[in-house]
Amino acid sequence: MSMIGARILAWYKSNGRLMLPWRVVRNPYATLVSEFMLQQTQVDRVTPKFDAFMKAYPDIFALARAGRGDIIRQWVGLGYNSRAVRLHAVAQRITSDFAGRIPEDEATLRSLPGIGPYTARAIMAFGYNHTVCATDTNIARIIHRLFFGLEIPPKVKWATVDARAQELVPSGKAHDFNGALMDFGSTICTARKPACKGCPLAGDCIAAPIDHGLLQEARKDIAGKNKPRIPFEQSARFARGRIVDRLRALPAGSSISLLDLQADIEPVLHPVLRGDILGIVEALQDDGLIRVDDRKTVALV
Ligand code: SF4
């Protein structure tokens, strides 16, 4: 094992979030569910939802059998509801095509809906302890700093950083190593204020010690080159969330007329979105989250 591997594992043992429920359980189904939840939601918000979800759907067969509307209701508080739809679709594919066994190779995992390279490797590492690194932007930042220097602007391509990350994974320790890098990236080697002083990897790190002022300047330069963002309240994602929330509040199995839905939703939307409600409803229907019947009533699927 490399010195960096040994040091990061030692750090993890005393400082890591070893008790996160999906790390304690250690099975591929728990990993699949948690990774879908964590794709765009913070750990603190996911933790209680994960426990409730696992109680409602304790295995992949229970999830595959469940109604999609019930799953979307269970998803409340996590946002990005289309993840619930994709997770349900994955569970159905795994039960129908793989007899309920979650695949353990990257190519097969990536053929499933909503599973990209990161999620596939996370399932391999956390679910099966295969020797891979689930490189995401946080892990890439650490690896870049360690081996290539400050990541802004990037000195090497993502593929080079990822290849170096794969080389570092200690055989038989992928579960802990990936957890360690994730926790290290969110507490020590953070994007804005890395704690280089006292960092257990400082002696191995090309970027160390990072000057916070210079880092801020570099980040500002990059931000200045990017286009200004649309405020969240003016985004289609905001409107999608409000529509799904309204439908989720209906008693199970009931629907609402499209006109009533429009009347309920319009007041909470920014004026720029009000003319686009029908288009957003259509997009939600195309994504499999809601259905609109011939009588123009709307419900969760
Ligand atoms: S020394 Fe600083 S930049 Fe290097 S790994 Fe540690 S926290 Fe990150």
Coordinates of C-alpha atoms and ligand atoms in Angstrom, one line a residue:
M1 CA 0.0 0.0 0.0
S2 CA 1.3 3.5 -0.8
M3 CA 2.1 5.9 2.0
I4 CA -0.7 8.2 0.9
G5 CA -3.1 5.2 1.0
A6 CA -1.9 4.3 4.5
R7 CA -2.1 7.8 5.8
I8 CA -5.6 8.5 4.5
L9 CA -6.9 5.3 5.9
A10 CA -5.4 6.0 9.3
W11 CA -7.0 9.5 9.2
Y12 CA -10.3 7.9 8.3
K13 CA -10.3 5.5 11.2
S14 CA -10.2 8.4 13.7
N15 CA -12.0 11.1 11.8
G16 CA -14.3 9.6 9.2
R17 CA -18.0 9.4 9.2
L18 CA -17.9 5.6 9.7
M19 CA -21.4 5.5 11.2
L20 CA -23.3 6.9 8.2
P21 CA -26.1 4.4 7.8
W22 CA -25.3 3.4 4.2
R23 CA -21.7 2.8 5.2
V24 CA -22.6 0.6 8.2
V25 CA -25.0 -1.6 6.2
R26 CA -22.4 -2.5 3.5
N27 CA -24.6 -4.0 0.8
P28 CA -25.0 -3.1 -2.8
Y29 CA -28.7 -2.3 -2.5
A30 CA -28.0 0.2 0.3
T31 CA -25.3 1.7 -1.8
L32 CA -27.5 2.0 -4.8
V33 CA -30.2 3.8 -2.9
S34 CA -27.8 6.1 -1.0
E35 CA -25.9 7.0 -4.1
F36 CA -29.1 8.1 -5.9
M37 CA -30.1 10.2 -2.9
L38 CA -26.6 11.7 -2.6
Q39 CA -26.3 12.6 -6.2
Q40 CA -27.6 16.1 -5.6
T41 CA -28.5 16.3 -1.9
Q42 CA -26.3 16.9 1.2
V43 CA -25.5 14.1 3.6
D44 CA -27.4 15.7 6.5
R45 CA -30.6 15.8 4.5
V46 CA -30.2 12.3 3.1
T47 CA -29.5 10.5 6.4
P48 CA -33.1 10.5 7.9
K49 CA -34.6 10.0 4.5
F50 CA -32.4 7.0 3.8
D51 CA -33.5 5.2 7.0
A52 CA -37.2 5.8 6.2
F53 CA -36.7 4.7 2.6
M54 CA -35.0 1.5 3.6
K55 CA -37.8 0.7 6.0
A56 CA -40.4 1.2 3.3
Y57 CA -38.4 -0.7 0.7
P58 CA -36.0 -3.0 2.5
D59 CA -34.7 -4.8 -0.7
I60 CA -34.6 -4.4 -4.4
F61 CA -37.7 -6.5 -4.9
A62 CA -39.8 -4.4 -2.6
L63 CA -38.7 -1.3 -4.5
A64 CA -39.3 -2.8 -7.9
R65 CA -42.9 -3.8 -6.9
A66 CA -43.8 -0.4 -5.3
G67 CA -46.0 2.1 -7.1
R68 CA -44.0 5.0 -8.7
G69 CA -46.3 7.6 -7.0
D70 CA -45.6 6.1 -3.6
I71 CA -41.8 6.2 -4.2
I72 CA -42.1 9.9 -5.3
R73 CA -44.0 10.6 -2.1
Q74 CA -41.3 8.8 -0.1
W75 CA -38.7 11.0 -1.8
V76 CA -40.2 14.2 -0.4
G77 CA -37.4 16.5 1.0
L78 CA -34.7 15.2 -1.3
G79 CA -35.5 17.3 -4.4
Y80 CA -34.7 16.3 -8.0
N81 CA -37.7 13.9 -8.1
S82 CA -36.6 12.4 -11.4
R83 CA -34.0 10.5 -9.5
A84 CA -36.8 8.6 -7.8
V85 CA -38.2 7.6 -11.1
R86 CA -34.8 6.4 -12.4
L87 CA -34.1 4.5 -9.2
H88 CA -37.4 2.7 -9.6
A89 CA -36.6 1.9 -13.2
V90 CA -33.2 0.6 -12.2
A91 CA -34.8 -1.7 -9.5
Q92 CA -37.3 -3.0 -12.1
R93 CA -34.5 -3.7 -14.6
I94 CA -32.3 -5.5 -12.0
T95 CA -35.2 -7.7 -10.9
S96 CA -36.3 -8.5 -14.4
D97 CA -32.9 -8.9 -16.1
F98 CA -30.5 -9.9 -13.3
A99 CA -32.8 -11.9 -11.0
G100 CA -32.5 -9.1 -8.4
R101 CA -28.7 -9.2 -8.1
I102 CA -27.1 -5.8 -8.6
P103 CA -24.4 -6.0 -11.3
E104 CA -20.8 -5.5 -10.1
D105 CA -19.0 -4.5 -13.3
E106 CA -18.9 -1.0 -14.6
A107 CA -20.2 -1.6 -18.2
T108 CA -23.3 -3.4 -17.0
L109 CA -24.0 -0.9 -14.3
R110 CA -23.6 2.0 -16.8
S111 CA -26.2 0.4 -19.1
L112 CA -28.8 1.0 -16.3
P113 CA -30.9 4.3 -16.3
G114 CA -29.4 7.1 -14.3
I115 CA -26.1 5.3 -13.6
G116 CA -23.0 7.1 -14.9
P117 CA -19.3 6.3 -14.3
Y118 CA -19.2 7.8 -10.8
T119 CA -22.3 5.9 -9.5
A120 CA -21.2 2.7 -11.2
R121 CA -17.8 2.8 -9.4
A122 CA -19.4 3.9 -6.1
I123 CA -21.6 0.7 -6.2
M124 CA -18.5 -1.4 -7.1
A125 CA -16.4 0.2 -4.3
F126 CA -19.0 0.6 -1.5
G127 CA -21.3 -2.3 -2.4
Y128 CA -18.7 -4.9 -3.4
N129 CA -15.3 -3.5 -2.2
H130 CA -13.8 -3.8 -5.7
T131 CA -10.6 -2.0 -6.1
V132 CA -11.8 1.2 -7.9
C133 CA -12.0 4.8 -7.0
A134 CA -15.3 6.6 -7.5
T135 CA -13.7 9.8 -8.7
D136 CA -16.0 12.8 -8.3
T137 CA -15.1 16.5 -8.3
N138 CA -14.1 16.5 -4.6
I139 CA -11.8 13.5 -5.0
A140 CA -10.4 14.9 -8.2
R141 CA -9.6 18.1 -6.4
I142 CA -7.6 16.3 -3.7
I143 CA -5.7 14.1 -6.3
H144 CA -5.0 17.2 -8.4
R145 CA -3.5 19.1 -5.5
L146 CA -1.5 16.1 -4.2
F147 CA 0.1 15.2 -7.6
F148 CA -0.2 18.2 -9.9
G149 CA -0.6 21.3 -7.8
L150 CA -3.5 23.8 -7.3
E151 CA -6.4 22.7 -9.5
I152 CA -7.3 26.3 -10.7
P153 CA -6.7 26.4 -13.6
P154 CA -6.4 22.6 -14.1
K155 CA -2.9 21.5 -15.0
V156 CA -3.9 18.1 -16.4
K157 CA -7.0 16.5 -17.9
W158 CA -9.7 14.7 -15.8
A159 CA -8.6 11.4 -17.3
T160 CA -5.1 11.8 -15.9
V161 CA -6.3 12.7 -12.5
D162 CA -8.7 9.8 -12.5
A163 CA -6.0 7.3 -13.6
R164 CA -3.8 8.5 -10.7
A165 CA -6.8 8.0 -8.3
Q166 CA -7.3 4.5 -9.5
E167 CA -3.6 3.6 -8.9
L168 CA -3.9 4.8 -5.3
V169 CA -6.7 2.5 -4.1
P170 CA -5.3 -0.1 -1.7
S171 CA -6.3 -3.7 -2.7
G172 CA -9.2 -4.9 -0.5
K173 CA -9.7 -1.5 1.0
A174 CA -11.8 0.3 -1.6
H175 CA -14.8 0.8 0.7
D176 CA -12.8 2.6 3.4
F177 CA -10.5 4.4 0.9
N178 CA -13.3 5.9 -1.0
G179 CA -15.2 6.9 2.2
A180 CA -11.9 8.4 3.5
L181 CA -11.3 10.6 0.4
M182 CA -14.9 11.8 0.4
D183 CA -14.7 12.8 4.1
F184 CA -11.3 14.3 3.7
G185 CA -12.5 16.4 0.8
S186 CA -15.4 17.7 2.8
T187 CA -13.5 18.5 6.0
I188 CA -9.8 19.0 5.3
C189 CA -9.0 19.5 1.6
T190 CA -12.0 21.6 1.0
A191 CA -12.6 23.6 -2.2
R192 CA -12.4 27.1 -0.5
K193 CA -10.3 26.7 2.7
P194 CA -8.1 23.7 2.7
A195 CA -6.6 23.0 6.1
C196 CA -3.0 22.4 4.9
K197 CA -1.6 23.3 8.3
G198 CA -1.9 20.0 10.2
C199 CA -3.0 18.0 7.1
P200 CA -1.7 14.4 7.3
L201 CA -0.9 14.5 3.6
A202 CA 0.9 17.9 3.6
G203 CA 4.3 16.2 3.3
D204 CA 3.2 14.4 0.1
C205 CA 1.3 17.3 -1.5
I206 CA 2.6 19.4 -4.4
A207 CA 0.0 22.2 -3.8
A208 CA 0.8 22.6 0.0
P209 CA 0.6 25.0 1.7
I210 CA -2.3 26.6 -0.2
D211 CA -2.7 30.4 0.4
H212 CA -6.4 31.0 1.0
G213 CA -6.2 34.5 -0.5
L214 CA -4.6 33.3 -3.7
L215 CA -7.1 30.5 -3.9
Q216 CA -10.0 33.0 -3.6
E217 CA -8.5 35.2 -6.3
A218 CA -8.1 32.2 -8.6
R219 CA -11.7 31.2 -8.0
K220 CA -13.0 34.7 -8.7
D221 CA -11.1 34.8 -12.0
I222 CA -12.8 31.5 -13.0
A223 CA -16.2 32.7 -11.8
G224 CA -15.8 36.0 -13.8
K225 CA -15.3 34.0 -17.0
N226 CA -18.6 32.1 -16.4
K227 CA -22.0 33.4 -17.4
P228 CA -24.2 34.8 -14.6
R229 CA -26.6 32.2 -13.3
I230 CA -30.3 32.4 -13.4
P231 CA -31.7 32.7 -9.9
F232 CA -33.1 29.4 -8.7
E233 CA -36.6 30.9 -8.2
Q234 CA -36.7 31.7 -11.9
S235 CA -35.5 28.2 -13.1
A236 CA -37.6 25.5 -14.5
R237 CA -36.3 23.2 -11.7
F238 CA -38.0 25.4 -9.1
A239 CA -41.3 25.2 -11.0
R240 CA -41.0 21.5 -11.4
G241 CA -40.4 21.1 -7.7
R242 CA -43.5 23.1 -6.8
I243 CA -45.7 21.1 -9.2
V244 CA -44.6 17.8 -7.8
D245 CA -45.0 19.1 -4.2
R246 CA -48.6 20.1 -5.0
L247 CA -49.4 16.7 -6.5
R248 CA -47.6 14.9 -3.6
A249 CA -49.9 16.7 -1.2
L250 CA -53.0 15.1 -2.8
P251 CA -54.4 12.0 -1.1
A252 CA -52.9 8.8 -2.6
G253 CA -54.6 7.9 -5.8
S254 CA -56.3 11.2 -6.4
S255 CA -55.7 13.8 -9.1
I256 CA -56.3 17.5 -9.8
S257 CA -57.5 19.3 -12.9
L258 CA -54.9 21.0 -14.9
L259 CA -56.7 24.3 -14.5
D260 CA -56.7 24.0 -10.7
L261 CA -53.1 23.0 -10.7
Q262 CA -52.2 26.1 -12.8
A263 CA -54.3 28.3 -10.4
D264 CA -52.5 26.9 -7.4
I265 CA -49.0 27.1 -8.8
E266 CA -49.1 30.4 -10.6
P267 CA -49.0 32.6 -7.4
V268 CA -45.8 31.0 -6.1
L269 CA -44.0 31.2 -9.5
H270 CA -41.8 34.1 -10.7
P271 CA -43.6 36.0 -13.5
V272 CA -41.1 34.7 -16.1
L273 CA -42.2 31.2 -15.4
R274 CA -46.0 31.7 -15.4
G275 CA -46.5 31.4 -19.1
D276 CA -44.6 28.1 -19.2
I277 CA -46.5 26.0 -16.8
L278 CA -48.0 23.8 -19.5
G279 CA -44.6 23.1 -21.0
I280 CA -43.2 22.2 -17.6
V281 CA -46.1 19.8 -16.9
E282 CA -45.5 18.2 -20.3
A283 CA -41.8 17.8 -19.5
L284 CA -42.6 16.2 -16.1
Q285 CA -44.9 13.8 -18.0
D286 CA -42.2 13.0 -20.5
D287 CA -39.9 12.2 -17.6
G288 CA -42.3 9.8 -16.1
L289 CA -43.0 11.7 -12.9
I290 CA -46.6 12.7 -13.5
R291 CA -49.5 11.7 -15.8
V292 CA -52.1 13.8 -17.5
D293 CA -55.2 11.9 -18.6
D294 CA -57.7 12.6 -21.4
R295 CA -59.9 14.7 -19.0
K296 CA -56.9 16.9 -18.3
T297 CA -56.5 15.9 -14.7
V298 CA -53.0 15.5 -13.3
A299 CA -51.5 13.1 -10.8
L300 CA -48.3 11.5 -9.7
V301 CA -47.6 8.4 -11.8
Ligands
SF4_1 S1 -1.8 19.8 2.1 FE1 -3.6 21.1 1.7 S2 -3.9 20.8 -0.5 FE2 -2.6 19.2 0.1 S3 -4.0 17.5 0.6 FE3 -3.6 18.5 2.5 S4 -5.3 20.0 2.6 FE4 -5.2 19.3 0.5

